[in-house]
């Protein structure tokens, strides 16, 4: 189950890349910019601004879950079944209602990936698995990485590492680069903001370091969560001293994904303004450099 394949990407690993976005994540980060990626199944997004008041196509397709009241479309998402989601896909002429997620075979995905192999070869690019959390579909991740290596393509994975180690280990022999989130090392704060276990993430980092996996650490800097000097020191100390990372990227918080929460009809509980803290970003870059890491601020 995936929700996008993005070709010609230049921000998800070296060179020109094709990014395969797999659905499903075991975290619920308050600031997640791709909330449509969390569920393993398909999601319905609805933008009432695009909805045609006189249109009855969606209610006709799923009358037990969708109705029109006073020119407004009312969706009982919990009543939508598999057949409903299939019928609703490409039903709306304005895309006011859209279904996010589709199942593709490994061969179909690889056919898309291989289309751009000449660009990978010239630029040092390749395939990147992203999400969601790609290791939530471990067999899919393993097969895509293996087939890509067999085709001579550089491989990378973007991961939050909040999965059992047994999901990660089978992919390592075909993984060239891991782009891994290190959101926080404070157990309680991590749990409060992500509903997850920092211990699981940190333990996976240690196991990866013991296997000498090539890693770049990514740190999303989130107001009220980790966008402060104390948190940045702790994160950088772990990255440099415990797992020996050489490269770290700091990603300032932005709000480009807020509208998706409205489309999914779920609340957004993180800050409503982007991070504006140039002195803090300068501190993060300098401190990480002092720890012997190559540091970047990625907008």
Tab-separated table of N, CA and C in Angstrom, residues 40-167:
chain	number	residue	atom	x	y	z
A	40	UNK	N	-2.496	2.358	7.603
A	40	UNK	CA	-2.081	1.359	6.625
A	40	UNK	C	-3.086	1.254	5.483
A	41	UNK	N	-4.351	1.582	5.766
A	41	UNK	CA	-5.388	1.503	4.751
A	41	UNK	C	-5.569	2.854	4.061
A	42	UNK	N	-6.503	2.894	3.111
A	42	UNK	CA	-6.762	4.124	2.375
A	42	UNK	C	-7.492	5.154	3.229
A	43	UNK	N	-7.256	6.426	2.936
A	43	UNK	CA	-7.897	7.538	3.631
A	43	UNK	C	-8.725	8.345	2.641
A	44	UNK	N	-9.756	9.000	3.175
A	44	UNK	CA	-10.570	9.907	2.381
A	44	UNK	C	-10.245	11.340	2.789
A	45	UNK	N	-9.907	12.162	1.809
A	45	UNK	CA	-9.673	13.582	2.024
A	45	UNK	C	-10.801	14.357	1.345
A	46	UNK	N	-11.309	15.373	2.041
A	46	UNK	CA	-12.435	16.129	1.488
A	46	UNK	C	-12.192	17.623	1.645
A	47	UNK	N	-12.223	18.336	0.509
A	47	UNK	CA	-12.050	19.789	0.481
A	47	UNK	C	-13.377	20.412	0.055
A	48	UNK	N	-14.104	20.923	1.030
A	48	UNK	CA	-15.444	21.440	0.747
A	48	UNK	C	-15.424	22.632	-0.202
A	49	UNK	N	-14.285	23.301	-0.322
A	49	UNK	CA	-14.203	24.451	-1.217
A	49	UNK	C	-14.362	24.044	-2.676
A	50	UNK	N	-14.044	22.806	-2.991
A	50	UNK	CA	-14.101	22.331	-4.375
A	50	UNK	C	-15.379	21.567	-4.686
A	51	UNK	N	-16.204	21.357	-3.663
A	51	UNK	CA	-17.387	20.515	-3.826
A	51	UNK	C	-18.496	21.259	-4.586
A	52	UNK	N	-19.091	20.598	-5.576
A	52	UNK	CA	-20.197	21.159	-6.352
A	52	UNK	C	-21.504	20.916	-5.600
A	53	UNK	N	-22.216	21.989	-5.285
A	53	UNK	CA	-23.397	21.898	-4.422
A	53	UNK	C	-24.476	20.981	-4.978
A	54	UNK	N	-24.599	20.904	-6.271
A	54	UNK	CA	-25.679	20.108	-6.856
A	54	UNK	C	-25.262	18.685	-7.197
A	55	UNK	N	-24.013	18.356	-6.945
A	55	UNK	CA	-23.501	17.041	-7.345
A	55	UNK	C	-23.946	15.964	-6.346
A	56	UNK	N	-24.397	14.825	-6.863
A	56	UNK	CA	-24.852	13.721	-6.028
A	56	UNK	C	-24.055	12.440	-6.291
A	57	UNK	N	-22.904	12.556	-6.967
A	57	UNK	CA	-22.152	11.359	-7.328
A	57	UNK	C	-21.664	10.581	-6.106
A	58	UNK	N	-21.053	11.265	-5.152
A	58	UNK	CA	-20.520	10.575	-3.965
A	58	UNK	C	-21.624	9.951	-3.122
A	59	UNK	N	-22.716	10.662	-2.822
A	59	UNK	CA	-23.808	10.026	-2.075
A	59	UNK	C	-24.425	8.829	-2.800
A	60	UNK	N	-24.422	8.870	-4.123
A	60	UNK	CA	-24.963	7.748	-4.877
A	60	UNK	C	-24.048	6.522	-4.785
A	61	UNK	N	-22.753	6.761	-4.735
A	61	UNK	CA	-21.786	5.668	-4.666
A	61	UNK	C	-21.788	5.017	-3.284
A	62	UNK	N	-21.871	5.833	-2.227
A	62	UNK	CA	-21.826	5.309	-0.855
A	62	UNK	C	-22.923	5.953	-0.020
A	63	UNK	N	-24.192	5.640	-0.285
A	63	UNK	CA	-25.306	6.322	0.370
A	63	UNK	C	-25.390	6.081	1.876
A	64	UNK	N	-24.864	4.960	2.354
A	64	UNK	CA	-24.911	4.661	3.782
A	64	UNK	C	-23.864	5.442	4.578
A	65	UNK	N	-22.911	6.082	3.883
A	65	UNK	CA	-21.832	6.787	4.570
A	65	UNK	C	-21.726	8.255	4.176
A	66	UNK	N	-22.284	8.631	3.031
A	66	UNK	CA	-22.163	9.996	2.540
A	66	UNK	C	-23.551	10.534	2.211
A	67	UNK	N	-23.833	11.721	2.704
A	67	UNK	CA	-25.126	12.347	2.419
A	67	UNK	C	-24.926	13.839	2.221
A	68	UNK	N	-25.930	14.469	1.628
A	68	UNK	CA	-25.872	15.922	1.435
A	68	UNK	C	-26.984	16.557	2.259
A	69	UNK	N	-26.569	17.463	3.157
A	69	UNK	CA	-27.509	18.164	4.020
A	69	UNK	C	-27.292	19.663	3.856
A	70	UNK	N	-28.334	20.352	3.394
A	70	UNK	CA	-28.264	21.802	3.199
A	70	UNK	C	-27.064	22.191	2.341
A	71	UNK	N	-26.912	21.515	1.223
A	71	UNK	CA	-25.836	21.790	0.258
A	71	UNK	C	-24.441	21.457	0.782
A	72	UNK	N	-24.347	20.792	1.927
A	72	UNK	CA	-23.045	20.385	2.469
A	72	UNK	C	-22.944	18.863	2.449
A	73	UNK	N	-21.767	18.383	2.096
A	73	UNK	CA	-21.536	16.942	2.066
A	73	UNK	C	-21.139	16.483	3.473
A	74	UNK	N	-21.827	15.481	3.980
A	74	UNK	CA	-21.547	14.924	5.300
A	74	UNK	C	-21.021	13.505	5.113
A	75	UNK	N	-19.832	13.245	5.666
A	75	UNK	CA	-19.158	11.963	5.465
A	75	UNK	C	-18.997	11.249	6.797
A	76	UNK	N	-19.556	10.078	6.912
A	76	UNK	CA	-19.336	9.215	8.076
A	76	UNK	C	-18.177	8.276	7.728
A	77	UNK	N	-16.971	8.738	7.958
A	77	UNK	CA	-15.779	8.012	7.506
A	77	UNK	C	-15.705	6.599	8.074
A	78	UNK	N	-16.181	6.439	9.310
A	78	UNK	CA	-16.095	5.123	9.944
A	78	UNK	C	-16.979	4.087	9.268
A	79	UNK	N	-17.924	4.517	8.451
A	79	UNK	CA	-18.828	3.598	7.761
A	79	UNK	C	-18.329	3.208	6.377
A	80	UNK	N	-17.257	3.823	5.920
A	80	UNK	CA	-16.743	3.536	4.585
A	80	UNK	C	-15.953	2.229	4.590
A	81	UNK	N	-16.377	1.294	3.763
A	81	UNK	CA	-15.688	0.019	3.648
A	81	UNK	C	-14.777	-0.035	2.438
A	82	UNK	N	-14.162	-1.181	2.238
A	82	UNK	CA	-13.218	-1.358	1.141
A	82	UNK	C	-13.874	-1.106	-0.216
A	83	UNK	N	-15.051	-1.649	-0.411
A	83	UNK	CA	-15.740	-1.465	-1.695
A	83	UNK	C	-16.113	0.002	-1.917
A	84	UNK	N	-16.497	0.682	-0.828
A	84	UNK	CA	-16.831	2.106	-0.943
A	84	UNK	C	-15.617	2.906	-1.398
A	85	UNK	N	-14.479	2.634	-0.783
A	85	UNK	CA	-13.268	3.381	-1.114
A	85	UNK	C	-12.858	3.140	-2.562
A	86	UNK	N	-13.025	1.913	-3.013
A	86	UNK	CA	-12.708	1.608	-4.414
A	86	UNK	C	-13.636	2.361	-5.351
A	87	UNK	N	-14.916	2.385	-5.010
A	87	UNK	CA	-15.891	3.072	-5.860
A	87	UNK	C	-15.694	4.579	-5.861
A	88	UNK	N	-15.243	5.120	-4.734
A	88	UNK	CA	-15.055	6.564	-4.618
A	88	UNK	C	-13.779	7.055	-5.304
A	89	UNK	N	-12.850	6.167	-5.518
A	89	UNK	CA	-11.608	6.554	-6.185
A	89	UNK	C	-11.919	7.084	-7.585
A	90	UNK	N	-11.502	8.287	-7.858
A	90	UNK	CA	-11.731	8.946	-9.157
A	90	UNK	C	-13.208	9.191	-9.443
A	91	UNK	N	-14.037	9.174	-8.410
A	91	UNK	CA	-15.472	9.438	-8.603
A	91	UNK	C	-15.754	10.930	-8.711
A	92	UNK	N	-15.074	11.739	-7.913
A	92	UNK	CA	-15.370	13.166	-7.827
A	92	UNK	C	-14.776	13.929	-9.007
A	93	UNK	N	-15.572	14.653	-9.768
A	93	UNK	CA	-15.053	15.360	-10.954
A	93	UNK	C	-14.139	16.527	-10.616
A	94	UNK	N	-14.268	17.094	-9.415
A	94	UNK	CA	-13.423	18.230	-9.030
A	94	UNK	C	-12.306	17.840	-8.072
A	95	UNK	N	-12.266	16.570	-7.683
A	95	UNK	CA	-11.326	16.076	-6.674
A	95	UNK	C	-11.523	16.747	-5.318
A	96	UNK	N	-12.734	17.227	-5.062
A	96	UNK	CA	-13.057	17.696	-3.717
A	96	UNK	C	-12.948	16.529	-2.744
A	97	UNK	N	-13.388	15.372	-3.164
A	97	UNK	CA	-13.220	14.146	-2.387
A	97	UNK	C	-12.229	13.256	-3.126
A	98	UNK	N	-11.193	12.852	-2.421
A	98	UNK	CA	-10.192	11.987	-3.027
A	98	UNK	C	-9.826	10.868	-2.062
A	99	UNK	N	-9.400	9.753	-2.622
A	99	UNK	CA	-8.985	8.593	-1.832
A	99	UNK	C	-7.470	8.477	-1.926
A	100	UNK	N	-6.821	8.480	-0.769
A	100	UNK	CA	-5.358	8.414	-0.712
A	100	UNK	C	-4.923	6.994	-0.394
A	101	UNK	N	-4.145	6.418	-1.281
A	101	UNK	CA	-3.625	5.074	-1.080
A	101	UNK	C	-4.023	4.146	-2.199
A	102	UNK	N	-3.077	3.348	-2.643
A	102	UNK	CA	-3.354	2.347	-3.667
A	102	UNK	C	-2.376	1.191	-3.508
A	103	UNK	N	-2.815	0.044	-3.948
A	103	UNK	CA	-1.958	-1.137	-3.915
A	103	UNK	C	-1.313	-1.330	-5.279
A	104	UNK	N	0.010	-1.471	-5.275
A	104	UNK	CA	0.737	-1.775	-6.502
A	104	UNK	C	1.638	-2.968	-6.252
A	105	UNK	N	1.871	-3.740	-7.276
A	105	UNK	CA	2.790	-4.864	-7.162
A	105	UNK	C	4.232	-4.358	-7.133
A	106	UNK	N	5.111	-5.199	-6.612
A	106	UNK	CA	6.534	-4.860	-6.601
A	106	UNK	C	7.031	-4.605	-8.025
A	107	UNK	N	6.608	-5.435	-8.963
A	107	UNK	CA	7.058	-5.283	-10.353
A	107	UNK	C	6.583	-3.958	-10.942
A	108	UNK	N	5.355	-3.550	-10.605
A	108	UNK	CA	4.836	-2.285	-11.135
A	108	UNK	C	5.616	-1.104	-10.573
A	109	UNK	N	5.942	-1.163	-9.279
A	109	UNK	CA	6.725	-0.084	-8.672
A	109	UNK	C	8.107	-0.031	-9.302
A	110	UNK	N	8.732	-1.182	-9.464
A	110	UNK	CA	10.074	-1.219	-10.037
A	110	UNK	C	10.081	-0.740	-11.488
A	111	UNK	N	9.006	-0.982	-12.200
A	111	UNK	CA	8.928	-0.498	-13.588
A	111	UNK	C	9.017	1.024	-13.617
A	112	UNK	N	8.351	1.678	-12.662
A	112	UNK	CA	8.430	3.137	-12.568
A	112	UNK	C	9.830	3.575	-12.158
A	113	UNK	N	10.397	2.895	-11.167
A	113	UNK	CA	11.732	3.259	-10.683
A	113	UNK	C	12.767	3.143	-11.791
A	114	UNK	N	12.714	2.085	-12.564
A	114	UNK	CA	13.729	1.819	-13.585
A	114	UNK	C	13.657	2.785	-14.757
A	115	UNK	N	12.549	3.482	-14.921
A	115	UNK	CA	12.417	4.423	-16.034
A	115	UNK	C	13.493	5.497	-15.986
A	116	UNK	N	13.959	5.830	-14.790
A	116	UNK	CA	14.900	6.947	-14.648
A	116	UNK	C	16.313	6.500	-14.305
A	117	UNK	N	16.634	5.242	-14.582
A	117	UNK	CA	17.977	4.757	-14.247
A	117	UNK	C	19.093	5.582	-14.888
A	118	UNK	N	18.947	6.060	-16.143
A	118	UNK	CA	20.023	6.898	-16.690
A	118	UNK	C	20.301	8.145	-15.850
A	119	UNK	N	19.260	8.727	-15.256
A	119	UNK	CA	19.456	9.901	-14.397
A	119	UNK	C	20.161	9.515	-13.100
A	120	UNK	N	19.835	8.342	-12.559
A	120	UNK	CA	20.532	7.883	-11.353
A	120	UNK	C	22.020	7.701	-11.648
A	121	UNK	N	22.304	7.061	-12.775
A	121	UNK	CA	23.691	6.755	-13.109
A	121	UNK	C	24.514	8.027	-13.278
A	122	UNK	N	23.914	9.056	-13.866
A	122	UNK	CA	24.663	10.294	-14.116
A	122	UNK	C	24.820	11.149	-12.871
A	123	UNK	N	23.852	11.080	-11.963
A	123	UNK	CA	23.846	11.982	-10.808
A	123	UNK	C	24.233	11.320	-9.494
A	124	UNK	N	24.390	9.999	-9.500
A	124	UNK	CA	24.644	9.290	-8.254
A	124	UNK	C	23.388	9.109	-7.430
A	125	UNK	N	22.242	9.153	-8.096
A	125	UNK	CA	20.966	9.033	-7.397
A	125	UNK	C	20.493	7.595	-7.297
A	126	UNK	N	19.172	7.435	-7.079
A	126	UNK	CA	18.632	6.092	-6.937
A	126	UNK	C	17.217	6.108	-6.396
A	127	UNK	N	16.879	5.082	-5.633
A	127	UNK	CA	15.555	4.939	-5.045
A	127	UNK	C	15.612	5.264	-3.558
A	128	UNK	N	14.588	5.944	-3.065
A	128	UNK	CA	14.423	6.191	-1.634
A	128	UNK	C	13.039	5.715	-1.216
A	129	UNK	N	12.993	4.897	-0.193
A	129	UNK	CA	11.723	4.491	0.395
A	129	UNK	C	11.385	5.442	1.525
A	130	UNK	N	10.159	5.960	1.511
A	130	UNK	CA	9.735	6.918	2.517
A	130	UNK	C	8.323	6.566	2.946
A	131	UNK	N	7.689	7.480	3.687
A	131	UNK	CA	6.356	7.142	4.168
A	131	UNK	C	5.628	8.341	4.727
A	132	UNK	N	4.816	8.087	5.753
A	132	UNK	CA	4.736	6.898	6.561
A	132	UNK	C	6.083	6.392	7.056
A	133	UNK	N	6.074	5.146	7.421
A	133	UNK	CA	7.279	4.449	7.861
A	133	UNK	C	7.457	3.224	6.984
A	134	UNK	N	8.444	3.252	6.070
A	134	UNK	CA	8.588	2.144	5.115
A	134	UNK	C	8.852	0.799	5.768
A	135	UNK	N	9.508	0.782	6.932
A	135	UNK	CA	9.769	-0.497	7.585
A	135	UNK	C	8.508	-1.117	8.190
A	136	UNK	N	7.376	-0.382	8.172
A	136	UNK	CA	6.108	-0.968	8.592
A	136	UNK	C	5.623	-2.000	7.569
A	137	UNK	N	6.159	-1.948	6.369
A	137	UNK	CA	5.892	-2.966	5.350
A	137	UNK	C	7.229	-3.641	5.031
A	138	UNK	N	7.741	-4.450	5.965
A	138	UNK	CA	9.115	-4.947	5.853
A	138	UNK	C	9.380	-5.801	4.621
A	139	UNK	N	8.416	-6.647	4.231
A	139	UNK	CA	8.642	-7.483	3.061
A	139	UNK	C	8.708	-6.643	1.790
A	140	UNK	N	7.855	-5.633	1.722
A	140	UNK	CA	7.880	-4.735	0.566
A	140	UNK	C	9.210	-3.989	0.509
A	141	UNK	N	9.636	-3.453	1.651
A	141	UNK	CA	10.901	-2.719	1.700
A	141	UNK	C	12.063	-3.619	1.288
A	142	UNK	N	12.099	-4.827	1.806
A	142	UNK	CA	13.193	-5.742	1.491
A	142	UNK	C	13.236	-6.051	0.003
A	143	UNK	N	12.079	-6.322	-0.591
A	143	UNK	CA	12.049	-6.678	-2.010
A	143	UNK	C	12.425	-5.507	-2.902
A	144	UNK	N	11.932	-4.312	-2.587
A	144	UNK	CA	12.256	-3.149	-3.411
A	144	UNK	C	13.744	-2.817	-3.335
A	145	UNK	N	14.327	-2.899	-2.146
A	145	UNK	CA	15.750	-2.613	-2.010
A	145	UNK	C	16.592	-3.679	-2.724
A	146	UNK	N	16.203	-4.934	-2.574
A	146	UNK	CA	16.968	-6.019	-3.212
A	146	UNK	C	16.909	-5.907	-4.734
A	147	UNK	N	15.723	-5.693	-5.284
A	147	UNK	CA	15.597	-5.585	-6.731
A	147	UNK	C	16.318	-4.353	-7.271
A	148	UNK	N	16.324	-3.286	-6.484
A	148	UNK	CA	17.039	-2.076	-6.908
A	148	UNK	C	18.541	-2.322	-6.935
A	149	UNK	N	19.076	-2.990	-5.909
A	149	UNK	CA	20.513	-3.291	-5.899
A	149	UNK	C	20.876	-4.226	-7.047
A	150	UNK	N	20.005	-5.190	-7.331
A	150	UNK	CA	20.261	-6.093	-8.452
A	150	UNK	C	20.315	-5.331	-9.770
A	151	UNK	N	19.596	-4.212	-9.844
A	151	UNK	CA	19.586	-3.387	-11.058
A	151	UNK	C	20.689	-2.335	-11.034
A	152	UNK	N	21.532	-2.357	-10.004
A	152	UNK	CA	22.638	-1.399	-9.922
A	152	UNK	C	22.218	-0.011	-9.504
A	153	UNK	N	21.165	0.077	-8.690
A	153	UNK	CA	20.624	1.374	-8.263
A	153	UNK	C	20.942	1.610	-6.796
A	154	UNK	N	21.418	2.813	-6.478
A	154	UNK	CA	21.681	3.217	-5.096
A	154	UNK	C	20.377	3.212	-4.304
A	155	UNK	N	20.426	2.753	-3.058
A	155	UNK	CA	19.214	2.623	-2.249
A	155	UNK	C	19.311	3.442	-0.965
A	156	UNK	N	18.179	4.016	-0.574
A	156	UNK	CA	18.096	4.771	0.677
A	156	UNK	C	16.713	4.574	1.287
A	157	UNK	N	16.641	4.750	2.599
A	157	UNK	CA	15.362	4.673	3.319
A	157	UNK	C	15.282	5.851	4.273
A	158	UNK	N	14.112	6.506	4.290
A	158	UNK	CA	13.795	7.523	5.289
A	158	UNK	C	12.933	6.870	6.356
A	159	UNK	N	13.388	6.917	7.617
A	159	UNK	CA	12.706	6.150	8.654
A	159	UNK	C	12.694	6.894	9.979
A	160	UNK	N	11.631	6.642	10.762
A	160	UNK	CA	11.590	7.128	12.144
A	160	UNK	C	12.143	6.082	13.107
A	161	UNK	N	12.409	4.863	12.598
A	161	UNK	CA	12.995	3.749	13.363
A	161	UNK	C	12.112	3.268	14.502
A	162	UNK	N	10.843	3.616	14.493
A	162	UNK	CA	9.948	3.161	15.559
A	162	UNK	C	9.247	1.874	15.117
A	163	UNK	N	10.054	0.841	14.920
A	163	UNK	CA	9.570	-0.469	14.496
A	163	UNK	C	10.436	-1.531	15.178
A	164	UNK	N	9.969	-2.781	15.247
A	164	UNK	CA	10.817	-3.856	15.770
A	164	UNK	C	12.070	-4.038	14.916
A	165	UNK	N	13.177	-4.388	15.553
A	165	UNK	CA	14.436	-4.590	14.850
A	165	UNK	C	14.313	-5.642	13.748
A	166	UNK	N	13.466	-6.642	13.964
A	166	UNK	CA	13.311	-7.700	12.969
A	166	UNK	C	12.727	-7.183	11.660
A	167	UNK	N	12.107	-6.006	11.675
A	167	UNK	CA	11.615	-5.402	10.441
A	167	UNK	C	12.744	-4.726	9.659
